[in-house]
XYZ file of C-alpha atoms in Angstrom:
652
model
C 248.717 229.608 211.527
C 248.056 233.154 212.676
C 250.747 235.482 213.972
C 250.706 236.010 217.762
C 248.618 238.988 218.768
C 250.451 241.816 220.508
C 249.567 245.163 221.957
C 248.588 247.453 219.130
C 247.679 244.594 216.787
C 243.995 244.105 216.155
C 241.533 242.434 213.823
C 240.212 244.520 210.926
C 238.602 247.772 211.996
C 238.683 247.092 215.716
C 240.993 247.560 218.672
C 241.588 245.737 221.908
C 240.918 247.953 224.944
C 243.906 248.807 227.087
C 244.293 246.638 230.166
C 246.350 249.259 232.047
C 244.759 251.117 234.884
C 244.391 254.733 233.905
C 244.657 257.615 236.404
C 245.035 261.334 236.074
C 248.620 261.586 237.341
C 251.220 263.088 234.974
C 253.108 259.775 234.919
C 250.012 257.769 234.052
C 249.101 260.299 231.362
C 252.595 259.960 229.854
C 252.299 256.194 229.954
C 248.938 256.348 228.213
C 250.366 258.672 225.561
C 253.250 256.244 224.986
C 250.805 253.386 224.634
C 248.716 255.318 222.138
C 251.815 256.192 220.127
C 252.770 252.490 220.007
C 249.264 251.484 218.950
C 249.279 254.090 216.168
C 252.703 252.933 214.940
C 254.544 256.110 215.908
C 257.356 254.126 217.490
C 260.086 256.799 217.471
C 257.902 259.247 219.372
C 256.887 256.508 221.793
C 260.536 255.645 222.408
C 261.353 259.278 223.214
C 258.455 259.510 225.671
C 259.425 256.247 227.420
C 263.072 257.296 227.704
C 261.934 260.501 229.402
C 259.824 258.494 231.850
C 262.598 256.043 232.665
C 265.095 258.861 233.132
C 262.800 260.222 235.832
C 261.927 256.818 237.316
C 264.207 253.901 236.281
C 262.055 251.464 238.268
C 258.747 252.394 236.657
C 257.504 248.901 235.890
C 254.873 249.947 233.366
C 257.339 252.051 231.386
C 259.782 249.133 231.344
C 256.992 246.864 230.127
C 256.050 249.330 227.383
C 259.682 249.542 226.278
C 259.475 245.783 225.708
C 256.203 246.228 223.824
C 257.881 248.890 221.701
C 260.667 246.502 220.729
C 258.204 243.727 219.996
C 256.140 246.026 217.773
C 259.320 246.968 215.930
C 259.922 243.294 215.154
C 262.737 242.862 217.690
C 261.264 240.204 219.966
C 264.666 239.058 221.213
C 265.506 242.581 222.391
C 262.061 242.964 223.979
C 262.398 239.938 226.281
C 264.814 241.526 228.835
C 262.345 244.371 229.387
C 259.454 241.927 229.998
C 261.677 239.911 232.350
C 262.692 243.047 234.253
C 259.063 244.141 234.573
C 258.124 240.713 235.924
C 261.064 240.796 238.374
C 259.826 244.124 239.707
C 256.190 242.940 239.797
C 255.809 239.125 239.765
C 252.031 239.534 239.424
C 252.206 241.701 236.280
C 249.882 239.645 234.054
C 250.268 241.858 230.970
C 254.063 241.478 231.070
C 253.704 237.695 231.149
C 251.210 237.922 228.274
C 253.546 240.008 226.093
C 256.521 237.849 227.038
C 254.526 234.829 225.840
C 253.621 236.578 222.582
C 257.279 237.452 221.950
C 258.417 233.900 222.650
C 255.665 232.564 220.408
C 256.883 234.768 217.539
C 260.355 233.262 218.081
C 258.920 229.703 217.837
C 259.751 229.008 221.487
C 256.328 227.496 221.975
C 256.889 225.659 225.263
C 258.263 228.738 227.043
C 255.582 230.896 225.452
C 252.866 228.578 226.696
C 254.164 228.724 230.279
C 254.259 232.540 230.211
C 250.762 232.796 228.738
C 249.287 230.321 231.216
C 250.800 232.391 234.019
C 249.272 235.526 232.495
C 245.717 234.167 232.358
C 246.043 232.688 235.826
C 246.988 236.114 237.202
C 244.376 237.915 235.126
C 241.784 235.742 233.360
C 240.297 238.782 231.586
C 242.971 239.253 228.903
C 241.553 238.259 225.486
C 244.909 238.676 223.712
C 246.612 236.385 226.203
C 243.934 233.738 225.761
C 244.224 234.094 221.979
C 247.985 233.606 221.995
C 247.642 230.711 224.418
C 245.235 229.147 221.938
C 247.831 229.531 219.183
C 250.538 227.978 221.369
C 248.338 225.026 222.255
C 247.403 224.528 218.625
C 251.089 224.440 217.662
C 251.554 221.810 220.390
C 248.747 219.763 218.757
C 246.537 220.320 221.792
C 243.353 220.906 219.832
C 240.953 220.751 222.759
C 243.123 223.078 224.851
C 243.394 225.502 221.925
C 239.625 225.582 221.515
C 239.168 226.204 225.249
C 241.583 229.172 225.203
C 240.137 230.696 222.047
C 236.597 230.311 223.355
C 237.665 232.333 226.408
C 239.070 234.995 224.083
C 235.801 235.425 222.165
C 233.789 235.274 225.391
C 235.788 238.259 226.679
C 235.716 240.007 223.292
C 232.845 238.728 221.078
C 234.135 240.800 218.174
C 237.639 239.286 218.204
C 237.838 238.393 214.508
C 241.133 236.519 214.499
C 240.003 234.384 217.441
C 236.799 233.466 215.599
C 238.825 232.592 212.506
C 241.166 230.388 214.520
C 238.218 228.677 216.193
C 236.600 228.126 212.822
C 239.800 226.595 211.461
C 240.154 224.314 214.491
C 236.522 223.189 214.386
C 236.862 222.563 210.665
C 240.013 220.495 211.196
C 238.112 218.486 213.815
C 235.256 217.948 211.295
C 232.873 220.014 213.463
C 231.648 221.915 210.443
C 228.472 223.348 211.916
C 230.426 225.036 214.711
C 233.128 226.208 212.303
C 230.446 227.828 210.164
C 229.062 229.640 213.227
C 232.442 231.259 213.896
C 233.020 232.259 210.279
C 229.473 233.645 210.069
C 230.154 235.739 213.169
C 233.174 237.268 211.420
C 231.199 238.039 208.264
C 228.309 239.495 210.261
C 230.571 242.081 211.888
C 232.911 242.557 208.883
C 230.856 241.918 205.715
C 233.702 243.022 203.416
C 236.443 240.943 205.058
C 237.560 238.733 202.171
C 239.260 236.061 204.286
C 236.133 235.626 206.409
C 233.909 235.418 203.337
C 236.175 232.792 201.773
C 236.339 230.676 204.909
C 232.570 230.825 205.393
C 231.933 229.813 201.796
C 234.549 227.067 201.905
C 233.170 225.579 205.124
C 229.642 225.582 203.735
C 230.872 223.761 200.630
C 232.612 221.229 202.853
C 229.374 220.796 204.826
C 227.425 220.202 201.602
C 225.252 223.330 201.799
C 226.294 224.607 198.410
C 223.554 227.151 197.737
C 224.318 228.900 201.043
C 227.999 229.097 200.055
C 227.296 231.189 196.967
C 226.457 234.545 198.582
C 229.643 235.033 200.669
C 231.818 233.801 197.810
C 230.139 236.074 195.266
C 230.735 238.987 197.641
C 234.383 237.987 198.029
C 234.719 237.809 194.230
C 233.421 241.372 193.931
C 235.992 242.576 196.464
C 238.993 240.612 195.134
C 239.215 240.123 191.377
C 242.926 239.560 190.850
C 245.912 237.500 191.897
C 246.088 234.287 193.871
C 243.291 235.303 196.241
C 240.963 236.103 193.361
C 241.826 232.753 191.783
C 241.049 230.860 194.982
C 237.692 232.613 195.275
C 236.828 231.573 191.724
C 237.881 228.026 192.550
C 235.611 227.963 195.600
C 232.730 229.267 193.515
C 233.442 226.429 191.103
C 233.141 224.019 194.015
C 229.770 225.476 194.991
C 228.463 225.164 191.417
C 229.870 221.644 191.252
C 227.993 220.706 194.414
C 224.807 222.022 192.827
C 225.561 219.900 189.745
C 225.854 223.062 187.666
C 228.694 221.615 185.670
C 229.027 224.298 182.982
C 229.113 227.110 185.543
C 231.648 225.171 187.605
C 233.895 224.730 184.566
C 233.675 228.445 183.820
C 234.773 229.302 187.366
C 237.690 226.872 187.305
C 238.835 228.261 183.962
C 238.667 231.782 185.397
C 240.727 230.656 188.402
C 243.382 229.255 186.099
C 243.464 232.474 184.088
C 244.268 234.352 187.290
C 246.685 231.739 188.622
C 247.797 229.138 186.041
C 249.647 227.091 188.671
C 246.578 226.564 190.865
C 246.644 222.775 190.737
C 243.412 222.230 192.657
C 241.449 224.234 190.081
C 243.020 222.254 187.229
C 242.124 218.942 188.884
C 238.543 220.039 189.524
C 238.223 221.242 185.938
C 239.223 217.762 184.766
C 236.532 216.247 186.990
C 233.847 218.644 185.771
C 234.806 217.972 182.159
C 233.831 214.361 182.779
C 230.522 215.364 184.351
C 229.776 217.408 181.251
C 229.846 214.141 179.306
C 233.333 214.473 177.846
C 235.005 211.380 179.327
C 237.850 211.471 176.801
C 238.486 215.145 177.479
C 238.502 214.537 181.221
C 240.971 211.689 180.912
C 243.222 213.803 178.676
C 243.247 216.549 181.300
C 244.118 214.061 184.039
C 246.887 212.553 181.887
C 248.394 216.007 181.353
C 248.204 216.746 185.080
C 249.820 213.452 186.037
C 252.594 214.006 183.535
C 253.266 217.457 184.983
C 252.692 216.471 188.644
C 253.333 212.715 188.963
C 253.791 212.898 192.737
C 250.731 215.020 193.490
C 248.394 212.722 195.410
C 245.240 214.788 194.634
C 245.730 214.197 190.903
C 245.586 210.442 191.439
C 242.712 210.630 193.935
C 240.471 212.798 191.757
C 241.282 210.588 188.780
C 240.122 207.643 190.876
C 236.844 209.374 191.667
C 236.369 210.177 187.980
C 236.999 206.537 187.049
C 234.508 205.338 189.662
C 231.939 207.701 188.183
C 232.717 206.361 184.711
C 232.101 202.807 185.961
C 235.683 201.512 185.986
C 236.353 200.470 189.605
C 239.444 198.416 188.692
C 241.224 201.432 187.206
C 239.900 203.601 190.036
C 241.418 201.211 192.582
C 244.851 201.596 190.986
C 244.507 205.391 190.978
C 243.557 205.488 194.663
C 246.457 203.190 195.523
C 248.775 205.607 193.708
C 247.310 208.394 195.816
C 247.930 206.517 199.066
C 251.505 205.734 198.030
C 252.139 209.449 197.617
C 250.241 210.557 200.730
C 249.596 207.743 203.183
C 247.536 210.009 205.415
C 245.075 211.303 202.809
C 241.557 210.367 204.025
C 240.061 210.989 200.588
C 242.476 208.519 198.998
C 241.676 205.851 201.581
C 237.931 206.528 201.279
C 238.279 206.079 197.543
C 240.029 202.763 198.120
C 237.134 201.700 200.337
C 234.518 202.508 197.708
C 236.510 200.876 194.910
C 237.079 197.685 196.927
C 233.443 197.501 198.033
C 232.216 198.110 194.497
C 234.422 195.239 193.304
C 233.142 192.977 196.075
C 236.424 193.015 198.035
C 234.557 193.512 201.265
C 237.311 192.657 203.742
C 239.682 195.253 202.260
C 236.822 197.690 201.723
C 235.575 197.647 205.319
C 239.120 198.140 206.566
C 239.592 201.265 204.457
C 236.070 202.490 205.231
C 237.278 203.478 208.723
C 238.860 206.517 207.074
C 235.431 208.099 206.511
C 235.656 209.732 209.943
C 238.812 211.612 208.997
C 237.291 213.228 205.921
C 236.403 216.842 206.527
C 233.354 216.548 204.260
C 231.905 213.387 205.809
C 228.196 213.652 206.470
C 228.660 212.783 210.163
C 230.783 214.753 212.638
C 233.069 212.651 214.883
C 231.856 212.083 218.441
C 233.667 211.204 221.635
C 231.997 208.336 223.481
C 234.626 208.110 226.206
C 235.292 204.455 225.405
C 237.569 202.493 223.059
C 236.365 201.424 219.635
C 235.228 197.810 219.348
C 237.107 196.150 216.496
C 235.624 192.646 216.632
C 237.494 191.200 219.608
C 235.704 189.066 222.207
C 233.499 191.301 224.334
C 233.074 189.080 227.378
C 231.317 190.865 230.217
C 232.021 194.329 228.814
C 229.224 196.692 227.809
C 228.935 197.824 224.185
C 227.285 200.855 222.599
C 226.371 200.670 218.920
C 225.407 203.962 217.298
C 223.674 204.596 213.981
C 225.427 206.893 211.539
C 224.827 208.917 208.392
C 221.084 208.399 207.815
C 218.002 206.384 208.713
C 218.514 204.418 205.485
C 221.955 203.329 206.719
C 220.506 202.411 210.114
C 217.889 200.194 208.476
C 220.430 198.551 206.184
C 222.753 197.780 209.120
C 219.952 196.634 211.405
C 220.349 193.111 210.014
C 223.659 192.830 211.936
C 222.281 193.779 215.349
C 220.915 190.400 216.456
C 224.278 188.758 215.813
C 226.058 191.388 217.893
C 223.414 190.985 220.592
C 224.424 187.341 220.951
C 228.049 188.339 221.573
C 227.543 190.470 224.675
C 225.397 190.635 227.794
C 225.034 194.413 227.921
C 224.222 196.126 224.644
C 223.007 199.651 224.037
C 221.892 200.848 220.594
C 221.591 204.545 219.774
C 219.573 205.711 216.757
C 217.147 208.396 215.633
C 213.683 208.694 217.151
C 212.200 207.606 213.813
C 214.120 204.308 213.756
C 213.967 203.513 217.484
C 210.586 201.648 217.507
C 211.760 199.373 214.687
C 214.942 198.427 216.536
C 213.085 197.921 219.817
C 210.911 195.361 218.061
C 213.941 193.715 216.442
C 216.170 193.394 219.502
C 215.642 191.044 222.425
C 217.639 192.309 225.396
C 219.404 195.438 224.159
C 218.380 198.891 225.300
C 217.541 201.346 222.501
C 218.442 204.990 223.120
C 217.190 207.884 221.023
C 219.996 210.116 219.823
C 220.158 213.206 221.992
C 219.275 211.346 225.169
C 221.908 210.764 227.845
C 224.248 207.889 227.067
C 225.441 205.373 229.652
C 229.072 204.808 230.541
C 230.207 201.846 228.451
C 233.368 199.825 227.917
C 233.294 199.778 224.103
C 231.525 201.500 221.230
C 231.158 201.026 217.468
C 229.316 202.829 214.659
C 226.894 200.730 212.638
C 229.020 200.548 209.501
C 231.914 199.061 211.468
C 229.812 195.962 212.127
C 230.484 194.177 208.798
C 234.217 194.360 209.506
C 233.833 193.401 213.171
C 231.677 190.399 212.230
C 233.741 189.392 209.192
C 230.767 189.769 206.837
C 231.204 188.753 203.184
C 228.875 189.849 200.396
C 227.677 186.300 199.708
C 227.015 185.494 203.361
C 224.963 188.272 204.945
C 223.834 187.272 208.461
C 220.330 186.946 209.804
C 216.960 185.852 208.540
C 215.052 187.755 205.894
C 212.948 189.801 206.225
C 214.597 191.053 209.383
C 212.191 193.884 210.252
C 208.577 193.384 211.291
C 205.690 195.829 211.392
C 203.500 196.117 214.476
C 200.346 193.968 214.164
C 198.009 196.486 215.811
C 199.224 199.313 213.611
C 198.810 197.111 210.546
C 195.268 196.275 211.529
C 194.415 199.930 212.029
C 195.798 200.890 208.625
C 193.987 197.991 206.966
C 190.725 199.258 208.460
C 191.417 202.870 207.496
C 192.361 202.077 203.896
C 189.515 199.678 203.224
C 189.303 197.526 200.118
C 192.026 198.223 197.541
C 191.649 198.704 193.823
C 193.501 196.318 191.501
C 196.716 197.193 193.295
C 198.275 199.524 195.796
C 201.631 201.008 194.805
C 203.698 203.264 197.022
C 205.775 205.996 195.396
C 208.715 208.084 196.649
C 210.371 210.139 193.918
C 212.629 212.419 195.930
C 215.234 211.614 198.582
C 218.678 212.072 200.042
C 219.958 213.490 203.312
C 222.210 216.184 201.831
C 221.568 218.902 199.301
C 223.699 217.184 196.687
C 222.134 213.762 197.273
C 218.653 215.214 196.832
C 219.641 216.768 193.526
C 221.304 213.585 192.290
C 218.696 211.071 193.433
C 215.391 212.902 192.925
C 213.221 212.635 189.839
C 211.242 215.647 188.563
C 207.569 215.159 189.348
C 206.651 216.059 185.757
C 208.655 213.046 184.617
C 207.291 210.513 187.087
C 203.700 211.755 187.267
C 202.587 209.863 184.089
C 203.076 206.609 186.007
C 200.117 207.659 188.137
C 197.809 208.054 185.145
C 196.993 204.350 185.329
C 193.521 204.400 186.849
C 193.376 200.773 187.931
C 196.007 201.342 190.633
C 195.744 203.266 193.870
C 198.929 205.321 194.202
C 200.063 205.921 197.772
C 202.631 208.503 198.727
C 205.475 207.106 200.800
C 207.490 210.286 200.328
C 208.921 210.708 203.831
C 210.770 214.007 203.252
C 209.613 217.177 201.470
C 210.108 216.555 197.735
C 211.897 218.931 195.389
C 208.853 218.959 193.110
C 205.349 217.540 192.963
C 202.670 217.135 195.646
C 203.965 218.482 198.948
C 206.839 220.478 197.453
C 207.576 223.725 199.266
C 208.057 226.032 196.291
C 205.366 224.905 193.825
C 202.097 223.314 194.816
C 201.357 220.607 192.241
C 197.840 219.155 192.079
C 197.814 215.483 193.007
C 196.351 212.912 190.587
C 192.798 211.735 191.225
C 193.960 208.282 192.358
C 196.609 209.720 194.709
C 196.413 208.842 198.414
C 198.659 210.557 200.951
C 198.659 209.641 204.639
C 202.322 210.489 205.266
C 201.374 213.278 207.690
C 200.247 210.506 210.061
C 203.635 208.744 210.045
C 204.910 209.651 213.488
C 207.916 207.377 212.989
C 209.202 204.680 210.648
C 207.302 201.991 212.569
C 204.079 203.719 211.543
C 205.361 203.917 207.971
C 206.257 200.210 208.122
C 202.707 199.234 209.105
C 201.392 201.331 206.224
C 203.846 199.848 203.709
C 202.630 196.354 204.642
C 199.265 197.292 203.122
C 200.896 197.982 199.747
C 201.597 195.517 196.967
C 204.656 197.287 195.572
C 206.893 200.222 196.472
C 208.634 202.291 193.785
C 211.224 204.584 195.304
C 214.510 206.381 194.886
C 217.480 205.524 197.100
C 216.195 206.754 200.450
C 215.042 205.375 203.798
C 211.628 204.247 202.571
C 213.172 201.934 199.954
C 215.385 200.291 202.584
C 212.464 200.038 204.999
C 210.113 198.394 202.504
C 212.806 195.955 201.371
C 213.795 195.066 204.954
C 210.112 194.255 205.558
C 210.219 191.868 202.595
C 207.913 193.903 200.349
C 208.602 194.077 196.587
C 210.592 197.224 195.897
C 211.581 198.801 192.608
C 214.564 201.027 193.289
C 215.281 203.945 190.934
C 219.062 204.432 190.935
C 221.018 207.432 189.680
C 223.997 206.654 187.463
C 226.506 207.474 190.216
C 224.939 205.071 192.704
C 227.352 204.062 195.451
C 229.050 200.779 196.269
C 226.070 199.145 197.970
C 224.366 198.813 194.585
C 227.524 197.524 192.872
C 227.276 195.826 189.504
C 225.031 196.331 186.522
C 222.269 193.829 187.210
C 218.767 194.210 188.623
C 219.280 192.339 191.909
C 220.761 193.345 195.263
C 222.706 191.168 197.709
C 221.151 193.195 200.525
C 217.461 192.759 199.708
C 216.109 189.688 197.848
C 212.771 191.385 197.054
C 214.350 194.452 195.456
C 214.621 195.114 191.717
C 217.051 197.792 190.543
C 216.271 200.196 187.700
C 219.556 201.891 186.833
C 219.925 205.254 185.139
C 222.127 204.757 182.045
C 225.483 206.449 182.459
C 225.443 210.037 181.310
C 221.731 209.891 180.501
C 218.622 211.473 181.992
C 215.932 209.755 184.052
C 213.654 209.176 181.050
C 214.990 205.666 180.280
C 214.423 204.678 183.915
C 210.819 205.876 183.881
C 210.213 204.164 180.529
C 211.553 200.885 181.948
C 209.375 201.212 185.051
C 206.331 202.003 182.907
C 206.863 198.828 180.876
C 207.476 196.728 183.984
C 204.368 198.181 185.615
C 202.277 197.180 182.627
C 203.497 193.579 182.972
C 202.971 193.690 186.737
C 199.336 194.733 186.304
C 198.743 192.080 183.649
C 199.967 189.354 185.994
C 197.685 190.289 188.870
C-alpha cells in the first residue's frame, strides 16, 4: 500500500501544482515562499518564515494550514492535526486543510476519520488530485475496491501524469483480475517515466499474468539494466524467468531463476519456479529433489505444495498431485491456485462432482484467461429456477462454448426465459440448437435477469457425471442450404477429403504448446490421392497463411477458410469432409460435435478434459486421440497419424 500523498510529495520527476490562490501582496508572497521552502525540504527556513507571518497575523488561516503541513512533512502528523483543525475552524470551506488533515490521519492509520476528511475536501473542491488519491488509498484500506478505483480515476483525470495514482489503479485492477486495464495504467507510467524501475516491473509482471510473455520481456530487460543488485534485482530476474517460462524457453528461464537466487538466496518464489523448470527440462528426478528440499525447509509454505502439485500433474501423476494440492489448501485455504489445482486433479481422475465444485475458483485466479464480469444478478447454482429468467454466458474460448453446448437443451427445459450469450462466431450454431432461448452476441446489450451462470458451471448445476453426459449425439447440426452450396462449390472429391488444422490455442502459451511446426506435418499432405482442406481457423505459427513466413501450399491443398464468416459456415464445410485432423482448438470440437470423424493431436500436457491414456474421449464418440509421449517431440504423433492414415486410405 502506498504512503498517503502530502503537499511537497510527488511522483518521480514531477510536482503537483499548488492549489493556493497566488496574489502579489507581501503576505501572499511570503506564504508562497514558505510553501516552496516546504516543497524543497528546507523545513527550518519555512518554519521561521511562518512564525514571522503568524506573529504579524495570528489568524492567517493559510499560514496556520502551512504550519500543519510543515509538521506533517517533518513526520509529526499528530502535532500537525491541531493546525489543520484550527484552519478549518477559521474557514470551514478550506478544502486543502481537510485534504491535508485526511492525509495526516491516513498516515496514523485512522482510516475512517481520514476518509471523512478527504470526502469533505473533494466535495468542497473536486479539483484536488492529491485529495482524490488519498481518498482512493483510504477506500482501498476499507476494502472498497470500486470506490477506490473511482477516486483514483478522478486523480488521474485531473493529473494524467500522476504516477503513483496510475500505479495504485494498476494494482487494484490487477487484484480485480482486470489485467488489460491494469496494463494500460502501468504502460502509462512507463511511457512518461521509461527508467522508473517499479513501473517497468509492474508492467512486465502484469503482462506475464495476462499471458503475453513476449511483450513482457522489453520492460523487464530495461529494469534489469537499471537495477542489477539486491532484492529488487533478484525480483526482476525472477520475473524475466517467468516470461521465458511462458515462452517455453526452459533453459533461459532456469538461468534467470538461478541468477535471482544468487542475488537473493531466500527468494522462495524463484526457488520454486526453478524446481518447476527443472522438470520441464526433462529432469523429473532433479525437479522432485528440489521440491523435497524446499518442503523440508518450508513445510508450511503453501506455494511449495501447489507448484509441486502442478509439476506432478505435468508428470502424469494426478493422485500425488491431488495430495499436494490438498496440502496447499490446508496451509492457505484462500489460495485460488491451490483450489484450481484440486479441480484439475479431481477432473483428471474422474471425480467430477468434487472437480466442478473446486472449478469455481478459476474466477479468483489473477491469471485466468477470462476477466470477471458483473451481471447484476445472483449466480445460479442448480436450484429450481421456476419463473425466473436465466442468462448463460460462454467463457474462455469458442472451443469451450462448443463443448458446453451439449448442456444447453437440458437447461432450456428447466426455465421459461433463457438468454445465452456467446461470441458472434458461435451464435448461429447455438441459434440452430436452441428452441426458445434468445442468443445474444457478446458485446450487445444484456437484459436484466434474475440469475446467471457461466457455461462451465453447468456440469455442476446439472449434476453431470463423466459416464452420463446429457443430450443426443451429435448435438450440433450444419445448415442444409450452406451444406448444399459447399457441395456444389467443391464438386466431386478425390479418394478422400481430409481437413487439417495444425496450429491453435487462444493464448500465446497455448499456441506454442499445442501447435505443430508446418515442416513436421507437411509430409502428411504428400499423399496425392487425398484432397487436403485447410480448416485452420486462426493464423498459424508456421505454414500456409503464417504471418512471418509465406510457405508454399502443396499441390493438393485447398483453402476456403477466408469464406468462413462464422463457425456455422465452417460447420457446413466440415460436413463435406471425410475426416478432420486437428490440434486442440475450436475446429476439433466443432467437427466432433457435428459427429464427423476427428483425429485430435494432443500435446503431452493436455488438460483434464482429455484425461487418461487411451485413444477415446467421453465427450465425443467419433474422436480418436493421438497423444504426444511425455517429454517427447511431436514426431511420434505425426508418425502414428501417418500410419493410421495409410490404413484409413486402404479401407476406403
